[in-house]
mmCIF file of C-alpha atoms and ligand atoms in Angstrom:
data_model
loop_
_atom_site.group_PDB
_atom_site.id
_atom_site.type_symbol
_atom_site.label_atom_id
_atom_site.label_comp_id
_atom_site.label_asym_id
_atom_site.label_seq_id
_atom_site.Cartn_x
_atom_site.Cartn_y
_atom_site.Cartn_z
ATOM 1 C CA MET A 1 15.265 -19.865 -14.441
ATOM 2 C CA LYS A 2 13.155 -18.221 -11.759
ATOM 3 C CA ARG A 3 13.740 -14.471 -11.326
ATOM 4 C CA THR A 4 14.558 -13.455 -7.777
ATOM 5 C CA ILE A 5 12.655 -10.438 -6.468
ATOM 6 C CA LEU A 6 13.522 -8.618 -3.253
ATOM 7 C CA VAL A 7 10.380 -7.402 -1.491
ATOM 8 C CA THR A 8 10.952 -4.840 1.254
ATOM 9 C CA GLY A 9 8.067 -4.629 3.735
ATOM 10 C CA GLY A 10 6.879 -7.986 2.405
ATOM 11 C CA THR A 11 5.210 -9.082 5.635
ATOM 12 C CA GLY A 12 3.040 -5.936 5.675
ATOM 13 C CA TYR A 13 -0.507 -5.632 4.370
ATOM 14 C CA ILE A 14 0.057 -4.873 0.684
ATOM 15 C CA GLY A 15 3.495 -6.502 0.531
ATOM 16 C CA SER A 16 2.214 -9.874 1.754
ATOM 17 C CA HIS A 17 -0.538 -10.031 -0.868
ATOM 18 C CA THR A 18 2.011 -9.077 -3.521
ATOM 19 C CA CYS A 19 4.400 -11.809 -2.333
ATOM 20 C CA VAL A 20 1.632 -14.399 -2.770
ATOM 21 C CA ALA A 21 1.026 -13.143 -6.320
ATOM 22 C CA LEU A 22 4.754 -13.094 -7.152
ATOM 23 C CA ALA A 23 5.350 -16.611 -5.789
ATOM 24 C CA GLU A 24 2.275 -17.936 -7.607
ATOM 25 C CA HIS A 25 3.640 -16.491 -10.835
ATOM 26 C CA GLY A 26 6.973 -18.283 -10.575
ATOM 27 C CA TYR A 27 9.165 -15.634 -8.966
ATOM 28 C CA ASP A 28 11.606 -16.449 -6.187
ATOM 29 C CA VAL A 29 10.650 -14.120 -3.353
ATOM 30 C CA VAL A 30 13.093 -12.744 -0.789
ATOM 31 C CA ILE A 31 11.480 -10.606 1.916
ATOM 32 C CA VAL A 32 13.192 -8.087 4.155
ATOM 33 C CA ASP A 33 11.143 -6.528 6.949
ATOM 34 C CA ASN A 34 11.884 -5.327 10.475
ATOM 35 C CA LEU A 35 8.426 -6.500 11.683
ATOM 36 C CA SER A 36 7.765 -3.053 13.173
ATOM 37 C CA ASN A 37 4.230 -3.154 11.767
ATOM 38 C CA SER A 38 3.695 -6.801 10.853
ATOM 39 C CA SER A 39 3.811 -10.339 12.182
ATOM 40 C CA SER A 40 6.416 -13.011 11.429
ATOM 41 C CA LYS A 41 3.433 -15.417 11.113
ATOM 42 C CA VAL A 42 2.744 -13.855 7.725
ATOM 43 C CA VAL A 43 5.762 -15.623 6.229
ATOM 44 C CA ASP A 44 4.160 -19.057 6.732
ATOM 45 C CA VAL A 45 0.809 -17.831 5.453
ATOM 46 C CA ILE A 46 2.448 -16.610 2.225
ATOM 47 C CA LYS A 47 4.131 -20.022 1.823
ATOM 48 C CA GLN A 48 0.852 -21.865 2.415
ATOM 49 C CA LEU A 49 -1.246 -19.728 0.088
ATOM 50 C CA SER A 50 1.262 -19.734 -2.754
ATOM 51 C CA GLY A 51 2.508 -23.298 -2.244
ATOM 52 C CA GLN A 52 6.052 -21.962 -2.735
ATOM 53 C CA ASN A 53 9.048 -21.523 -0.517
ATOM 54 C CA ILE A 54 10.088 -17.973 0.216
ATOM 55 C CA THR A 55 13.044 -16.472 2.094
ATOM 56 C CA PHE A 56 12.673 -14.038 4.979
ATOM 57 C CA HIS A 57 15.321 -11.776 6.529
ATOM 58 C CA GLU A 58 14.365 -9.737 9.573
ATOM 59 C CA LEU A 59 16.243 -6.484 9.154
ATOM 60 C CA ASP A 60 15.857 -2.750 9.212
ATOM 61 C CA LEU A 61 16.463 -1.008 5.905
ATOM 62 C CA THR A 62 18.329 1.765 7.665
ATOM 63 C CA ASP A 63 21.041 -0.855 8.358
ATOM 64 C CA THR A 64 23.054 -0.589 5.120
ATOM 65 C CA GLU A 65 25.501 -3.330 6.020
ATOM 66 C CA ALA A 66 22.809 -5.938 6.736
ATOM 67 C CA LEU A 67 21.010 -4.954 3.530
ATOM 68 C CA GLY A 68 24.243 -5.335 1.532
ATOM 69 C CA GLU A 69 24.576 -8.881 2.859
ATOM 70 C CA VAL A 70 21.115 -9.742 1.524
ATOM 71 C CA PHE A 71 22.150 -8.503 -1.943
ATOM 72 C CA ASP A 72 25.364 -10.562 -1.631
ATOM 73 C CA ALA A 73 23.413 -13.686 -0.669
ATOM 74 C CA HIS A 74 20.741 -13.739 -3.408
ATOM 75 C CA PRO A 75 20.752 -13.237 -7.210
ATOM 76 C CA ILE A 76 18.286 -10.333 -6.930
ATOM 77 C CA GLU A 77 17.049 -8.993 -10.261
ATOM 78 C CA ALA A 78 14.434 -6.484 -9.155
ATOM 79 C CA VAL A 79 13.060 -4.854 -6.013
ATOM 80 C CA VAL A 80 9.512 -4.069 -4.935
ATOM 81 C CA HIS A 81 9.812 -1.491 -2.162
ATOM 82 C CA PHE A 82 6.921 -1.336 0.339
ATOM 83 C CA ALA A 83 8.810 -0.830 3.610
ATOM 84 C CA GLY A 84 8.144 2.415 5.397
ATOM 85 C CA LEU A 85 6.073 4.243 7.955
ATOM 86 C CA LYS A 86 2.608 5.210 6.738
ATOM 87 C CA ALA A 87 0.426 6.875 9.383
ATOM 88 C CA VAL A 88 -0.376 10.474 8.463
ATOM 89 C CA GLY A 89 -1.218 11.702 11.997
ATOM 90 C CA GLU A 90 1.870 10.064 13.478
ATOM 91 C CA SER A 91 4.014 11.689 10.790
ATOM 92 C CA VAL A 92 2.758 15.122 11.890
ATOM 93 C CA GLU A 93 3.713 14.338 15.497
ATOM 94 C CA LYS A 94 7.060 12.724 14.696
ATOM 95 C CA PRO A 95 8.238 14.212 11.390
ATOM 96 C CA LEU A 96 11.935 13.493 11.901
ATOM 97 C CA TRP A 97 11.252 9.811 12.502
ATOM 98 C CA TYR A 98 9.289 9.678 9.238
ATOM 99 C CA TYR A 99 11.916 11.515 7.187
ATOM 100 C CA GLN A 100 14.706 9.494 8.779
ATOM 101 C CA THR A 101 13.057 6.110 8.275
ATOM 102 C CA ASN A 102 11.446 6.508 4.873
ATOM 103 C CA LEU A 103 14.190 8.528 3.180
ATOM 104 C CA VAL A 104 17.262 6.802 4.649
ATOM 105 C CA SER A 105 15.738 3.353 3.994
ATOM 106 C CA THR A 106 15.120 4.193 0.363
ATOM 107 C CA MET A 107 18.525 5.779 -0.198
ATOM 108 C CA ASN A 108 20.247 2.754 1.346
ATOM 109 C CA LEU A 109 18.208 0.506 -0.874
ATOM 110 C CA LEU A 110 19.008 2.469 -4.049
ATOM 111 C CA GLU A 111 22.674 2.550 -3.070
ATOM 112 C CA GLN A 112 22.835 -1.225 -2.614
ATOM 113 C CA MET A 113 20.931 -1.774 -5.857
ATOM 114 C CA GLU A 114 23.417 0.387 -7.763
ATOM 115 C CA LYS A 115 26.353 -1.343 -6.091
ATOM 116 C CA HIS A 116 25.013 -4.766 -7.061
ATOM 117 C CA GLY A 117 23.886 -3.813 -10.571
ATOM 118 C CA VAL A 118 20.166 -4.199 -9.797
ATOM 119 C CA TRP A 119 18.337 -1.531 -11.778
ATOM 120 C CA ASP A 120 14.635 -2.432 -11.591
ATOM 121 C CA LEU A 121 12.466 -0.905 -8.859
ATOM 122 C CA VAL A 122 8.741 -0.764 -8.207
ATOM 123 C CA PHE A 123 7.948 1.727 -5.444
ATOM 124 C CA SER A 124 4.842 2.120 -3.226
ATOM 125 C CA SER A 125 3.814 5.707 -3.718
ATOM 126 C CA SER A 126 0.387 7.090 -2.887
ATOM 127 C CA ALA A 127 -2.463 9.227 -4.167
ATOM 128 C CA THR A 128 -1.523 11.488 -1.274
ATOM 129 C CA VAL A 129 1.066 13.053 -3.644
ATOM 130 C CA TYR A 130 -1.846 14.845 -5.377
ATOM 131 C CA GLY A 131 -2.783 16.735 -2.177
ATOM 132 C CA ASP A 132 -6.204 18.359 -2.615
ATOM 133 C CA PRO A 133 -6.734 17.536 -6.299
ATOM 134 C CA GLU A 134 -7.675 20.235 -8.799
ATOM 135 C CA GLN A 135 -9.107 17.730 -11.225
ATOM 136 C CA LEU A 136 -11.263 14.565 -10.906
ATOM 137 C CA PRO A 137 -10.612 11.815 -11.827
ATOM 138 C CA ILE A 138 -6.916 12.518 -11.233
ATOM 139 C CA PRO A 139 -4.464 11.778 -14.060
ATOM 140 C CA GLU A 140 -0.737 11.232 -13.397
ATOM 141 C CA THR A 141 -0.050 14.612 -14.998
ATOM 142 C CA ALA A 142 -1.964 16.461 -12.240
ATOM 143 C CA SER A 143 0.074 18.778 -10.064
ATOM 144 C CA THR A 144 1.566 17.256 -6.936
ATOM 145 C CA GLY A 145 1.981 18.592 -3.415
ATOM 146 C CA ALA A 146 2.018 17.071 0.032
ATOM 147 C CA THR A 147 0.108 18.274 3.067
ATOM 148 C CA ASN A 148 1.909 16.250 5.773
ATOM 149 C CA PRO A 149 5.372 14.729 6.432
ATOM 150 C CA TYR A 150 4.255 11.245 5.321
ATOM 151 C CA GLY A 151 3.130 12.629 1.965
ATOM 152 C CA GLN A 152 6.341 14.660 1.728
ATOM 153 C CA THR A 153 8.398 11.471 2.057
ATOM 154 C CA LYS A 154 6.475 9.900 -0.851
ATOM 155 C CA LEU A 155 7.044 12.965 -3.039
ATOM 156 C CA MET A 156 10.697 13.238 -2.030
ATOM 157 C CA ILE A 157 11.290 9.555 -2.777
ATOM 158 C CA GLU A 158 9.604 9.954 -6.180
ATOM 159 C CA ASN A 159 11.979 12.863 -6.873
ATOM 160 C CA ILE A 160 15.053 11.003 -5.611
ATOM 161 C CA CYS A 161 14.124 8.172 -7.982
ATOM 162 C CA LYS A 162 13.775 10.672 -10.832
ATOM 163 C CA ASP A 163 17.307 11.991 -10.198
ATOM 164 C CA VAL A 164 18.675 8.478 -9.910
ATOM 165 C CA ALA A 165 17.030 7.549 -13.230
ATOM 166 C CA ALA A 166 18.723 10.530 -14.891
ATOM 167 C CA SER A 167 22.139 9.434 -13.597
ATOM 168 C CA ASN A 168 22.335 6.102 -15.423
ATOM 169 C CA PRO A 169 20.257 4.761 -18.338
ATOM 170 C CA ASN A 170 20.185 1.265 -16.813
ATOM 171 C CA TRP A 171 17.628 2.307 -14.189
ATOM 172 C CA ARG A 172 13.958 1.365 -14.621
ATOM 173 C CA LEU A 173 11.826 2.818 -11.823
ATOM 174 C CA ALA A 174 8.027 2.688 -11.550
ATOM 175 C CA MET A 175 6.206 4.770 -8.944
ATOM 176 C CA LEU A 176 2.808 3.199 -8.160
ATOM 177 C CA ARG A 177 0.391 5.739 -6.748
ATOM 178 C CA TYR A 178 -2.142 3.660 -4.824
ATOM 179 C CA PHE A 179 -5.570 5.034 -4.105
ATOM 180 C CA ASN A 180 -7.349 3.341 -1.142
ATOM 181 C CA PRO A 181 -6.362 -0.318 -0.746
ATOM 182 C CA ILE A 182 -8.860 -2.427 1.226
ATOM 183 C CA GLY A 183 -10.039 -6.052 1.303
ATOM 184 C CA ALA A 184 -8.100 -9.221 1.905
ATOM 185 C CA HIS A 185 -7.026 -12.491 0.296
ATOM 186 C CA ALA A 186 -10.111 -14.570 -0.590
ATOM 187 C CA SER A 187 -8.922 -17.389 1.713
ATOM 188 C CA GLY A 188 -9.504 -15.167 4.738
ATOM 189 C CA ASP A 189 -6.019 -16.104 5.980
ATOM 190 C CA LEU A 190 -4.255 -12.886 5.012
ATOM 191 C CA GLY A 191 -5.483 -9.342 5.553
ATOM 192 C CA GLU A 192 -4.936 -5.974 7.156
ATOM 193 C CA ASP A 193 -4.029 -6.120 10.848
ATOM 194 C CA PRO A 194 -3.524 -2.574 12.115
ATOM 195 C CA THR A 195 -2.001 -2.064 15.545
ATOM 196 C CA GLY A 196 -4.027 0.074 17.944
ATOM 197 C CA ILE A 197 -6.992 2.136 16.813
ATOM 198 C CA PRO A 198 -7.296 1.958 13.012
ATOM 199 C CA ASN A 199 -6.835 5.308 11.224
ATOM 200 C CA ASN A 200 -8.476 4.160 8.035
ATOM 201 C CA LEU A 201 -12.159 3.698 7.372
ATOM 202 C CA VAL A 202 -12.560 0.055 6.398
ATOM 203 C CA PRO A 203 -10.432 -1.509 9.172
ATOM 204 C CA PHE A 204 -12.383 0.634 11.658
ATOM 205 C CA VAL A 205 -15.760 -0.370 10.208
ATOM 206 C CA MET A 206 -14.726 -4.045 10.326
ATOM 207 C CA GLN A 207 -13.811 -3.747 13.999
ATOM 208 C CA VAL A 208 -17.223 -2.188 14.715
ATOM 209 C CA ALA A 209 -18.965 -5.004 12.818
ATOM 210 C CA VAL A 210 -16.988 -7.668 14.681
ATOM 211 C CA GLY A 211 -17.776 -6.037 18.039
ATOM 212 C CA ARG A 212 -14.289 -4.776 18.923
ATOM 213 C CA ARG A 213 -15.383 -1.123 18.785
ATOM 214 C CA GLU A 214 -18.675 0.485 19.673
ATOM 215 C CA LYS A 215 -19.236 2.939 16.836
ATOM 216 C CA LEU A 216 -17.719 4.687 13.872
ATOM 217 C CA ASN A 217 -17.173 8.436 13.773
ATOM 218 C CA VAL A 218 -18.065 9.684 10.313
ATOM 219 C CA PHE A 219 -15.740 12.610 9.716
ATOM 220 C CA GLY A 220 -18.154 15.171 8.270
ATOM 221 C CA ASP A 221 -21.458 14.954 6.377
ATOM 222 C CA ASP A 222 -21.186 18.390 4.803
ATOM 223 C CA TRP A 223 -18.636 17.670 2.077
ATOM 224 C CA ASP A 224 -19.424 18.572 -1.508
ATOM 225 C CA THR A 225 -20.347 14.961 -2.422
ATOM 226 C CA PRO A 226 -23.700 13.276 -3.233
ATOM 227 C CA ASP A 227 -24.424 12.225 0.386
ATOM 228 C CA GLY A 228 -22.131 14.725 2.105
ATOM 229 C CA THR A 229 -19.555 12.124 3.252
ATOM 230 C CA GLY A 230 -16.073 11.650 1.819
ATOM 231 C CA VAL A 231 -15.702 9.712 -1.437
ATOM 232 C CA ARG A 232 -12.672 7.506 -2.118
ATOM 233 C CA ASP A 233 -11.455 5.193 -4.857
ATOM 234 C CA TYR A 234 -11.224 1.898 -2.955
ATOM 235 C CA ILE A 235 -9.150 -0.800 -4.622
ATOM 236 C CA HIS A 236 -9.045 -4.493 -3.701
ATOM 237 C CA VAL A 237 -5.620 -5.412 -2.326
ATOM 238 C CA VAL A 238 -5.466 -8.488 -4.594
ATOM 239 C CA ASP A 239 -6.019 -6.281 -7.665
ATOM 240 C CA LEU A 240 -3.352 -3.960 -6.286
ATOM 241 C CA ALA A 241 -0.962 -6.905 -5.854
ATOM 242 C CA ALA A 242 -1.560 -7.854 -9.511
ATOM 243 C CA GLY A 243 -0.696 -4.256 -10.407
ATOM 244 C CA HIS A 244 2.795 -4.796 -8.994
ATOM 245 C CA LEU A 245 3.355 -7.830 -11.204
ATOM 246 C CA ALA A 246 2.124 -5.882 -14.194
ATOM 247 C CA ALA A 247 4.461 -2.985 -13.347
ATOM 248 C CA LEU A 248 7.416 -5.323 -12.872
ATOM 249 C CA GLU A 249 6.761 -7.014 -16.192
ATOM 250 C CA ASN A 250 6.328 -3.737 -18.078
ATOM 251 C CA LEU A 251 9.163 -1.658 -16.662
ATOM 252 C CA LYS A 252 10.570 0.901 -19.085
ATOM 253 C CA GLU A 253 13.907 2.677 -19.150
ATOM 254 C CA GLY A 254 13.924 5.670 -16.806
ATOM 255 C CA TRP A 255 11.239 6.860 -14.376
ATOM 256 C CA ASP A 256 7.471 6.610 -14.630
ATOM 257 C CA ALA A 257 4.401 6.955 -12.388
ATOM 258 C CA TYR A 258 1.102 5.078 -12.541
ATOM 259 C CA ASN A 259 -2.195 5.489 -10.716
ATOM 260 C CA LEU A 260 -3.516 2.229 -9.307
ATOM 261 C CA GLY A 261 -7.222 2.678 -8.648
ATOM 262 C CA THR A 262 -10.569 1.636 -10.108
ATOM 263 C CA GLY A 263 -11.809 5.042 -11.256
ATOM 264 C CA THR A 264 -15.016 4.473 -9.233
ATOM 265 C CA GLY A 265 -15.748 6.028 -5.855
ATOM 266 C CA ALA A 266 -17.701 5.068 -2.750
ATOM 267 C CA SER A 267 -18.768 7.339 0.098
ATOM 268 C CA VAL A 268 -18.342 6.631 3.802
ATOM 269 C CA LEU A 269 -22.056 5.902 4.131
ATOM 270 C CA GLU A 270 -21.965 3.575 1.122
ATOM 271 C CA VAL A 271 -19.153 1.632 2.801
ATOM 272 C CA VAL A 272 -21.203 1.462 6.016
ATOM 273 C CA LYS A 273 -24.315 0.290 4.148
ATOM 274 C CA THR A 274 -22.416 -2.324 2.126
ATOM 275 C CA THR A 275 -20.818 -3.635 5.319
ATOM 276 C CA GLU A 276 -24.208 -3.975 6.999
ATOM 277 C CA LEU A 277 -25.577 -5.879 3.987
ATOM 278 C CA VAL A 278 -22.564 -8.182 3.737
ATOM 279 C CA THR A 279 -22.184 -8.909 7.449
ATOM 280 C CA GLY A 280 -25.822 -8.820 8.496
ATOM 281 C CA LYS A 281 -24.686 -6.721 11.470
ATOM 282 C CA PRO A 282 -25.473 -3.109 12.270
ATOM 283 C CA VAL A 283 -22.588 -0.646 12.009
ATOM 284 C CA ASN A 284 -23.323 2.069 14.561
ATOM 285 C CA TYR A 285 -22.057 5.494 13.631
ATOM 286 C CA SER A 286 -22.424 9.123 14.474
ATOM 287 C CA ILE A 287 -21.495 12.220 12.534
ATOM 288 C CA ALA A 288 -18.325 13.841 13.855
ATOM 289 C CA PRO A 289 -16.396 16.964 12.788
ATOM 290 C CA ARG A 290 -14.228 16.788 9.669
ATOM 291 C CA ARG A 291 -10.760 15.271 10.184
ATOM 292 C CA SER A 292 -7.982 17.773 9.649
ATOM 293 C CA GLY A 293 -6.291 17.404 6.257
ATOM 294 C CA ASP A 294 -9.182 15.409 4.706
ATOM 295 C CA ILE A 295 -10.509 16.111 1.220
ATOM 296 C CA ALA A 296 -14.001 15.614 -0.226
ATOM 297 C CA THR A 297 -13.211 13.258 -3.082
ATOM 298 C CA SER A 298 -10.267 11.251 -4.369
ATOM 299 C CA LEU A 299 -10.698 9.346 -7.609
ATOM 300 C CA ALA A 300 -8.063 7.835 -9.905
ATOM 301 C CA ASP A 301 -7.870 8.078 -13.633
ATOM 302 C CA PRO A 302 -6.326 4.606 -14.106
ATOM 303 C CA THR A 303 -6.175 4.802 -17.935
ATOM 304 C CA LYS A 304 -2.382 4.904 -18.100
ATOM 305 C CA ALA A 305 -1.966 1.725 -16.020
ATOM 306 C CA ASN A 306 -4.819 0.054 -17.952
ATOM 307 C CA ASN A 307 -3.121 0.760 -21.275
ATOM 308 C CA GLU A 308 0.609 0.659 -20.558
ATOM 309 C CA LEU A 309 0.646 -2.093 -17.922
ATOM 310 C CA ASP A 310 -2.246 -4.082 -19.382
ATOM 311 C CA TRP A 311 -3.796 -4.147 -15.906
ATOM 312 C CA ARG A 312 -7.217 -3.364 -14.536
ATOM 313 C CA ALA A 313 -8.775 -3.436 -11.050
ATOM 314 C CA ASP A 314 -11.953 -5.509 -11.506
ATOM 315 C CA ARG A 315 -13.173 -6.315 -8.013
ATOM 316 C CA ASN A 316 -16.042 -4.079 -6.856
ATOM 317 C CA ILE A 317 -16.735 -2.572 -3.436
ATOM 318 C CA ARG A 318 -18.995 -5.472 -2.435
ATOM 319 C CA THR A 319 -16.258 -8.043 -3.108
ATOM 320 C CA MET A 320 -13.792 -5.856 -1.208
ATOM 321 C CA ILE A 321 -16.073 -5.802 1.846
ATOM 322 C CA VAL A 322 -16.917 -9.531 1.544
ATOM 323 C CA ASP A 323 -13.209 -10.398 1.588
ATOM 324 C CA ALA A 324 -12.371 -7.896 4.343
ATOM 325 C CA TRP A 325 -15.187 -9.388 6.447
ATOM 326 C CA ASN A 326 -14.099 -12.960 5.746
ATOM 327 C CA TRP A 327 -10.613 -12.094 7.044
ATOM 328 C CA GLN A 328 -11.933 -10.098 10.021
ATOM 329 C CA SER A 329 -14.487 -12.687 11.135
ATOM 330 C CA LYS A 330 -12.010 -15.582 10.773
ATOM 331 C CA ASN A 331 -9.350 -13.570 12.636
ATOM 332 C CA PRO A 332 -11.086 -11.119 14.978
ATOM 333 C CA GLU A 333 -7.746 -10.311 16.633
ATOM 334 C CA GLY A 334 -5.788 -10.251 13.390
ATOM 335 C CA PHE A 335 -2.582 -12.311 13.589
ATOM 336 C CA GLY A 336 -2.900 -12.089 17.361
ATOM 337 C CA ASP A 337 0.534 -10.680 18.223
HETATM 338 P P1 NAD B 401 2.368 -1.984 6.314
HETATM 339 O O1 NAD B 401 2.767 -1.172 7.494
HETATM 340 O O2 NAD B 401 1.417 -3.091 6.520
HETATM 341 O O3 NAD B 401 3.684 -2.571 5.607
HETATM 342 C C1 NAD B 401 4.929 -1.920 5.656
HETATM 343 C C2 NAD B 401 5.948 -2.922 6.152
HETATM 344 O O4 NAD B 401 7.225 -2.280 6.199
HETATM 345 C C3 NAD B 401 5.644 -3.461 7.551
HETATM 346 O O5 NAD B 401 5.662 -4.869 7.531
HETATM 347 C C4 NAD B 401 6.785 -2.896 8.413
HETATM 348 O O6 NAD B 401 7.145 -3.787 9.451
HETATM 349 C C5 NAD B 401 7.888 -2.693 7.388
HETATM 350 N N1 NAD B 401 8.861 -1.655 7.721
HETATM 351 C C6 NAD B 401 8.621 -0.387 8.132
HETATM 352 N N2 NAD B 401 9.772 0.272 8.310
HETATM 353 C C7 NAD B 401 10.773 -0.590 7.993
HETATM 354 C C8 NAD B 401 12.190 -0.496 7.977
HETATM 355 N N3 NAD B 401 12.815 0.625 8.345
HETATM 356 N N4 NAD B 401 12.908 -1.579 7.609
HETATM 357 C C9 NAD B 401 12.283 -2.727 7.249
HETATM 358 N N5 NAD B 401 10.949 -2.883 7.247
HETATM 359 C C10 NAD B 401 10.208 -1.821 7.617
HETATM 360 O O7 NAD B 401 1.839 -0.972 5.220
HETATM 361 P P2 NAD B 401 1.044 -1.251 3.858
HETATM 362 O O8 NAD B 401 -0.330 -0.737 4.029
HETATM 363 O O9 NAD B 401 1.260 -2.618 3.389
HETATM 364 O O10 NAD B 401 1.806 -0.219 2.913
HETATM 365 C C11 NAD B 401 2.923 -0.599 2.148
HETATM 366 C C12 NAD B 401 3.464 0.618 1.426
HETATM 367 O O11 NAD B 401 2.429 1.183 0.628
HETATM 368 C C13 NAD B 401 3.944 1.736 2.353
HETATM 369 O O12 NAD B 401 5.103 2.311 1.786
HETATM 370 C C14 NAD B 401 2.795 2.720 2.333
HETATM 371 O O13 NAD B 401 3.219 4.027 2.594
HETATM 372 C C15 NAD B 401 2.289 2.565 0.918
HETATM 373 N N6 NAD B 401 0.876 2.941 0.776
HETATM 374 C C16 NAD B 401 -0.070 2.329 1.556
HETATM 375 C C17 NAD B 401 -1.406 2.706 1.433
HETATM 376 C C18 NAD B 401 -2.466 2.057 2.300
HETATM 377 O O14 NAD B 401 -3.567 2.582 2.360
HETATM 378 N N7 NAD B 401 -2.219 0.944 2.953
HETATM 379 C C19 NAD B 401 -1.772 3.670 0.501
HETATM 380 C C20 NAD B 401 -0.789 4.268 -0.293
HETATM 381 C C21 NAD B 401 0.541 3.881 -0.147
HETATM 382 C C1 UD1 B 402 -5.671 7.927 4.102
HETATM 383 C C2 UD1 B 402 -4.426 8.739 4.362
HETATM 384 C C3 UD1 B 402 -3.721 9.031 3.043
HETATM 385 C C4 UD1 B 402 -3.450 7.752 2.269
HETATM 386 C C5 UD1 B 402 -4.796 7.056 2.042
HETATM 387 C C6 UD1 B 402 -4.654 5.769 1.281
HETATM 388 C C7 UD1 B 402 -5.016 10.002 6.388
HETATM 389 C C8 UD1 B 402 -5.371 11.348 6.939
HETATM 390 N N1 UD1 B 402 -4.803 9.950 5.055
HETATM 391 O O1 UD1 B 402 -6.557 8.785 3.445
HETATM 392 O O2 UD1 B 402 -2.506 9.682 3.261
HETATM 393 O O3 UD1 B 402 -2.851 8.028 1.032
HETATM 394 O O4 UD1 B 402 -5.387 6.781 3.326
HETATM 395 O O5 UD1 B 402 -4.557 4.699 2.122
HETATM 396 O O6 UD1 B 402 -4.878 9.010 7.100
HETATM 397 N N2 UD1 B 402 -13.331 8.206 7.687
HETATM 398 C C9 UD1 B 402 -14.324 8.352 8.640
HETATM 399 N N3 UD1 B 402 -14.133 7.787 9.873
HETATM 400 C C10 UD1 B 402 -13.008 7.082 10.200
HETATM 401 C C11 UD1 B 402 -11.995 6.940 9.214
HETATM 402 C C12 UD1 B 402 -12.196 7.528 7.972
HETATM 403 O O7 UD1 B 402 -15.359 8.970 8.395
HETATM 404 O O8 UD1 B 402 -12.883 6.613 11.344
HETATM 405 C C13 UD1 B 402 -13.542 8.802 6.341
HETATM 406 C C14 UD1 B 402 -12.513 9.834 5.932
HETATM 407 O O9 UD1 B 402 -12.887 11.122 6.362
HETATM 408 C C15 UD1 B 402 -12.524 9.668 4.401
HETATM 409 C C16 UD1 B 402 -12.822 8.176 4.198
HETATM 410 O O10 UD1 B 402 -13.429 7.745 5.422
HETATM 411 O O11 UD1 B 402 -13.569 10.413 3.837
HETATM 412 C C17 UD1 B 402 -11.590 7.335 3.946
HETATM 413 O O12 UD1 B 402 -10.647 7.569 4.980
HETATM 414 P P1 UD1 B 402 -9.275 6.748 5.091
HETATM 415 O O13 UD1 B 402 -9.555 5.295 5.002
HETATM 416 O O14 UD1 B 402 -8.551 7.237 6.294
HETATM 417 O O15 UD1 B 402 -8.479 7.135 3.753
HETATM 418 P P2 UD1 B 402 -8.053 8.572 3.196
HETATM 419 O O16 UD1 B 402 -8.706 9.664 3.921
HETATM 420 O O17 UD1 B 402 -8.259 8.549 1.737
#
């Protein structure tokens, strides 16, 4: 019997790659997404890449009634919860929208799960919960603290899940703290398609390489790092997707948190250089002031996930850029809607 998994935000960047992995591994996938930051075309791409049928419901998670109907209609056994708003700057400008959407969505989801006796949840958290880290690489035991409303919603949801876990021993909740997901499916048919000007480094660099934008602003070259530019733990989105399967298959009673990263960092200039090598195109850049809220270095200690989930992120920065470029050059306008 195939297990049915509900994937919220399943047409989004990380969700779509995870749906391919789930379907390929014999799970029945049911997606709910309001398409506020993704394309309905993704549903067919997931079907093509996995060779499996999947079910899609267009709905907003803040609509409890519609969500309840999805639980009534499918024998859901577990939920992977990606849906939410994720832009840091936007969250500073519109905090209430972020709290409203991310918190109400998650509470509705947990409520419907409880009502329908579905106790297994894998949640998209973020390395942002570590704020400006005191320790590198960062273990899960490091202190947490958020510096913006988006990060606050991740921390609050982690804490809500902790309280929920304490209320009933049936619950099994895994918080996955992603570091910096980049890259795309090796087919080049699925990848990150940000709307407007990309906030994140790699989508911006790709748009410079493909000729959609003139140059990259490097936010500071005076950080305390080897070349003065920010260092991040980039993780291939396909490795990250595999991390969700591993988490789902190794859920334990109660609440737990896992870092999903490689443990290896790359600087902004290393990303630029690798992109130039891979694409054969120059990536114009100039040094700009530091971006508010940025930190010098973010690096995961992924030991816990390696040991307890039997999972490891193997793809290196070159492969990440090769796959991101393959997607970008095949689809210069993304999904085109
Ligand atoms: P994404 O925007 O591509 O995917 C999120 C999906 O959720 C989108 O398809 C969007 O349409 C949907 N959605 C948003 N609000 C919804 C609502 N109220 N009801 C139903 N659907 C809704 O983002 P992503 O990069 O794939 O991120 C997925 C999750 O991982 C998010 O929770 C994000 O905060 C978290 N995360 C992402 C990163 C990253 O760098 N991409 C890093 C750490 C954590
Ligand atoms: C961003 C989010 C963070 C989230 C993380 C993981 C912000 C402020 N923070 O952080 O909450 O958890 O992604 O996805 O959005 N850079 C440039 N020029 C650019 C863009 C970025 O120089 O145009 C630099 C940044 O200063 C940083 C590095 O590139 O040193 C990576 O930036 P980015 O991709 O935005 O990721 P994070 O800063 O880690």
